[in-house]
CSV table of C-alpha atoms in Angstrom, one decimal:
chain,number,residue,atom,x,y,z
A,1,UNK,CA,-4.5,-9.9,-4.6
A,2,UNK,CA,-7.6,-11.3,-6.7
A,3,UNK,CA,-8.3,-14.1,-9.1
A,4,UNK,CA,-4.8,-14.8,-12.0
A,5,UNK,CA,-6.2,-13.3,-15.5
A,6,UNK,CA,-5.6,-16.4,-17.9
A,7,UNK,CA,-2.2,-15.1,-19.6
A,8,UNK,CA,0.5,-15.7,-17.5
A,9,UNK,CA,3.7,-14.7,-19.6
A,10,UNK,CA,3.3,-10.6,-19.5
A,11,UNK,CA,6.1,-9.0,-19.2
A,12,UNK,CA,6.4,-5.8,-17.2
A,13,UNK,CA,6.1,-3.5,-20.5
A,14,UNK,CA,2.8,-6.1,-21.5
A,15,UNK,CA,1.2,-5.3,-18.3
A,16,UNK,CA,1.7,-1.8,-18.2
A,17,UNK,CA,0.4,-1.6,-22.3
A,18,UNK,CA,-2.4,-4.1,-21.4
A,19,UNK,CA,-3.5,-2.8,-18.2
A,20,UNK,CA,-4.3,1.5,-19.7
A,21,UNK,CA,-6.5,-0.3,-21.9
A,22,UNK,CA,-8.4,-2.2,-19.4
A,23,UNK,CA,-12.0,-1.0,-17.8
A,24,UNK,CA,-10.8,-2.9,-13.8
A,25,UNK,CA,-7.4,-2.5,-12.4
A,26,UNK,CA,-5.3,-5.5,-11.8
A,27,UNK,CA,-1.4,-6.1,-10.2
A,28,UNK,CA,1.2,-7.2,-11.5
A,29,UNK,CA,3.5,-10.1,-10.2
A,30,UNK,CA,6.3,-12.0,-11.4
A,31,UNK,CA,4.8,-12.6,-15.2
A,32,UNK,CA,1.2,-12.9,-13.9
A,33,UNK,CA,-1.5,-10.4,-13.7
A,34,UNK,CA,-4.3,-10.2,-11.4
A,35,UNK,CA,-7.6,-9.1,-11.6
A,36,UNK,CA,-8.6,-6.6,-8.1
A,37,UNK,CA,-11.6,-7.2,-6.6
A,38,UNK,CA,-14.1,-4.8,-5.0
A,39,UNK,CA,-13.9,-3.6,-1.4
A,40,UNK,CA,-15.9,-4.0,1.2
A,41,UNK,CA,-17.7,-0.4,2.5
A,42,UNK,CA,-15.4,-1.0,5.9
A,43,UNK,CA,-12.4,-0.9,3.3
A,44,UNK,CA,-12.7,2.0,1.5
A,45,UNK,CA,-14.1,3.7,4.9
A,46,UNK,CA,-10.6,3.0,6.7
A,47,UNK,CA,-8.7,3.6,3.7
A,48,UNK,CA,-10.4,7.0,3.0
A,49,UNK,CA,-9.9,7.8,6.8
A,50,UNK,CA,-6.3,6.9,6.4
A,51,UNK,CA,-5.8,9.0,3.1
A,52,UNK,CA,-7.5,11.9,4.8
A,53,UNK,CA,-5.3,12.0,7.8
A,54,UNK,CA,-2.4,12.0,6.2
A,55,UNK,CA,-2.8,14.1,3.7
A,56,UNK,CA,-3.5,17.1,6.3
A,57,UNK,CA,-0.5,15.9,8.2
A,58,UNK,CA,2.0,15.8,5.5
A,59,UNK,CA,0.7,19.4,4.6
A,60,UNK,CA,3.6,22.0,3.8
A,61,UNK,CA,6.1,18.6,3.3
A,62,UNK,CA,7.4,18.0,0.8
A,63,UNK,CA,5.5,14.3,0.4
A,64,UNK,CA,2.1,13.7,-0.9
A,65,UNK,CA,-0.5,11.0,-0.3
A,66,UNK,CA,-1.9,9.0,-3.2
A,67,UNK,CA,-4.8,6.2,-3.0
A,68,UNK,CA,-5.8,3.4,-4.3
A,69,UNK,CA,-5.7,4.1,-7.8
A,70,UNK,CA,-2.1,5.4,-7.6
A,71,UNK,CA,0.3,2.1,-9.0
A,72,UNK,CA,3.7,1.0,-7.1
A,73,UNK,CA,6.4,0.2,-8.9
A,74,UNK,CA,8.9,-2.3,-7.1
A,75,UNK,CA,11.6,-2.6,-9.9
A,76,UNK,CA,13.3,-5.5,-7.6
A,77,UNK,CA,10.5,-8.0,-8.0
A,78,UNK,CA,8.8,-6.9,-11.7
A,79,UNK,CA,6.3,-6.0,-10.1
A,80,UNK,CA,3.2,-3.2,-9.4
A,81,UNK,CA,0.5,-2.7,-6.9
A,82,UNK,CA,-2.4,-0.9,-5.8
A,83,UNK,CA,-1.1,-0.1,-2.1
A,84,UNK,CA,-4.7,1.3,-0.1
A,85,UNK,CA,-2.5,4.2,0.6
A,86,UNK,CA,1.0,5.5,-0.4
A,87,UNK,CA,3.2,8.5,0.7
A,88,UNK,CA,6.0,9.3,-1.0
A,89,UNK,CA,8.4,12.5,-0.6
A,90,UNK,CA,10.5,11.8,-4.1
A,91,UNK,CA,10.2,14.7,-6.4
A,92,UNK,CA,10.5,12.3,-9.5
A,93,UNK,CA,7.6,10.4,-8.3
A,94,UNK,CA,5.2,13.8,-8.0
A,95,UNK,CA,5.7,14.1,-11.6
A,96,UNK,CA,4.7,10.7,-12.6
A,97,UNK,CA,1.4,9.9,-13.9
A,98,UNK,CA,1.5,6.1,-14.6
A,99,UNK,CA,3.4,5.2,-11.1
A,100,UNK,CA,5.1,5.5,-7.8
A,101,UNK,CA,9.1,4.0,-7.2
A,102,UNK,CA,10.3,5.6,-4.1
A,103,UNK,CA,7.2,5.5,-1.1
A,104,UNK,CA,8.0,6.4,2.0
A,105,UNK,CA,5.1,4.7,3.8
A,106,UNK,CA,2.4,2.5,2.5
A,107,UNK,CA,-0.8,0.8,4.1
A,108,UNK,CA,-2.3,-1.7,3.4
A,109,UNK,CA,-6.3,-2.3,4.6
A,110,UNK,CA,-7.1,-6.4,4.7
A,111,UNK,CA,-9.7,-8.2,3.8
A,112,UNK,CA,-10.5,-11.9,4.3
A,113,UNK,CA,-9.1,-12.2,0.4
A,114,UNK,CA,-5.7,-10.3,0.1
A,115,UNK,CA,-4.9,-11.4,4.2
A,116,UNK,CA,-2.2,-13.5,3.7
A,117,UNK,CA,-1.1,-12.3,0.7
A,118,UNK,CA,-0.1,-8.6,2.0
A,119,UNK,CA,1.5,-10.0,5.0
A,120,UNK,CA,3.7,-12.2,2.8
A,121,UNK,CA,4.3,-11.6,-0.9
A,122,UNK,CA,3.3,-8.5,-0.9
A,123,UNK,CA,5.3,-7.5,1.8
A,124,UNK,CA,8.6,-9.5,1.1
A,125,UNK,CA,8.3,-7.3,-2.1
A,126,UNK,CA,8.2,-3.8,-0.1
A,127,UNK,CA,11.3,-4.9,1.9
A,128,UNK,CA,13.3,-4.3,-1.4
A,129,UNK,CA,12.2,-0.9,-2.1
A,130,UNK,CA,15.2,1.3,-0.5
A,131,UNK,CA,12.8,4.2,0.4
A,132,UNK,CA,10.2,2.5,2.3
A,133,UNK,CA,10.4,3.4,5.9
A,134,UNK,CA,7.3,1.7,7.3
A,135,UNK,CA,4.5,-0.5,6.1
A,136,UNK,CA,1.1,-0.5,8.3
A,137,UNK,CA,-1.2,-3.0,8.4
A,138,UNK,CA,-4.6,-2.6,9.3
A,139,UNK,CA,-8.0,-4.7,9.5
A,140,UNK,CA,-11.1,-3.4,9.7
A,141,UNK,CA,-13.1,-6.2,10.8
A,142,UNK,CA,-10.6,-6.9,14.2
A,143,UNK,CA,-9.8,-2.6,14.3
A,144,UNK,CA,-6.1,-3.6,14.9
A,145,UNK,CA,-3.4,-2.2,14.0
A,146,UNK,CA,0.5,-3.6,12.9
A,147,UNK,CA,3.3,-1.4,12.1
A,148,UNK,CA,6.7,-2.4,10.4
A,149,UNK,CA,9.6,0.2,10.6
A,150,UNK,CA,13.1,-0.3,9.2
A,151,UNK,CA,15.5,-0.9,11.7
A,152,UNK,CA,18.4,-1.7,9.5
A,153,UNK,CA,19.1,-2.5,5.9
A,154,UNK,CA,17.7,-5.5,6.0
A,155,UNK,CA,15.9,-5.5,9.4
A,156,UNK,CA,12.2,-4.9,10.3
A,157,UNK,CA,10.4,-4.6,13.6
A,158,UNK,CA,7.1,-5.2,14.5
A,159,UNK,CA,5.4,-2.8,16.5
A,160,UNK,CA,1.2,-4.3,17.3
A,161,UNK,CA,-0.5,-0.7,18.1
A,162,UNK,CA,-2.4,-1.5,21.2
A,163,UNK,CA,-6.3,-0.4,20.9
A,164,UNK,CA,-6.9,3.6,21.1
A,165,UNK,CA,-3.3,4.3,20.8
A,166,UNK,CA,-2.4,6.2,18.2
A,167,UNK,CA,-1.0,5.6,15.2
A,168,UNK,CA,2.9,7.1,15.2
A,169,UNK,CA,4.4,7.1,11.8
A,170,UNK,CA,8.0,8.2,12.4
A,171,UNK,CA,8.9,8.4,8.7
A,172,UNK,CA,7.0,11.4,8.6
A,173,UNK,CA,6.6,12.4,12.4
A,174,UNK,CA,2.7,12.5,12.0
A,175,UNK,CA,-0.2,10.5,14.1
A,176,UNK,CA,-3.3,9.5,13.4
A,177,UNK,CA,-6.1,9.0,16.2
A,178,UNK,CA,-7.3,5.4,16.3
A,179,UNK,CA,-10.7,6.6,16.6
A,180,UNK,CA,-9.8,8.6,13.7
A,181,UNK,CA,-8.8,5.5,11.6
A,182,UNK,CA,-11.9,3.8,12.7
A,183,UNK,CA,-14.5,6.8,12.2
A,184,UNK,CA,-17.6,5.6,10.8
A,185,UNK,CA,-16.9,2.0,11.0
A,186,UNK,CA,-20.1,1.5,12.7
């Protein structure tokens, strides 16, 4: 999450009017906007790795990939995000062009700034979305690796992916190498 804009009182229908005209993206979250910053060349490395790996596994499904400039909608908490990486298999959301509502998956790459945030917030807000089936975690600076899955409505389990294991997304029976999802890190 990055620096509050200085209006506060947006509502959801403000934000989405606001933001089109806007040059920078920023989220949305409970009334307050937020500007995004840039992201560190390790970022967009392992999110770009991560988009490109599953987008050739999900190939002949019926669920696409989207990136970073793809919004999530999470209708429970008035809210919208930039996830690093989103899959969802909902027909209704691979006709939308201004967001997504029903992800199967999403990733999230930290950075020192957005940490906490994504582990917390962030995530207590994809809980609520009934289609998500696992959240991943990843940091590029330690190269690890944390997977949530649904275990039950309201249940979650941690799964820490030890190093050079790969990474087993059984919401869409695919895996991705770890030295895939750390290729060109150097």
């Amino acid at each position: 999450m990055g620096v509050p804009q200085t209006r506060t009182d947006f509502s959801a229908a403000d934000y989405l009017a606001w933001e089109s005209e806007q040059p920078e993206k920023s989220e949305f979250f409970r009334g307050e906007v937020f500007a995004m910053g840039g992201a560190s060349r390790r970022h967009v490395t392992v999110s770009g790795n991560v988009f490109s790996a599953l987008d050739q596994a999900i190939e002949g499904s019926p669920c696409r990939a989207y990136m970073a400039d793809m919004k999530l909608r999470v209708l429970e908490d008035e809210a919208y995000f930039y996830p690093d990486v989103l899959v969802t298999c909902d027909p209704a959301d691979h006709r939308s062009d201004l967001f997504m509502s029903a992800p199967t998956l999403v990733v999230e790459v930290l950075s020192p700034s957005t940490a906490a945030f994504d582990r917390g917030e962030k995530f207590a807000a994809y809980r609520r979305i009934p289609s998500l089936r696992e959240f991943v975690l990843i940091d590029p600076e330690k190269q690890s690796i944390e997977i949530y899955r649904r275990a039950g409505h309201d249940v979650w389990e941690l799964h820490d992916i030890p190093p050079e294991t790969p990474l087993a997304l059984a919401s869409l029976e695919a895996e991705i190498g770890w030295d895939r999802l750390f290729r060109n890190l150097d």
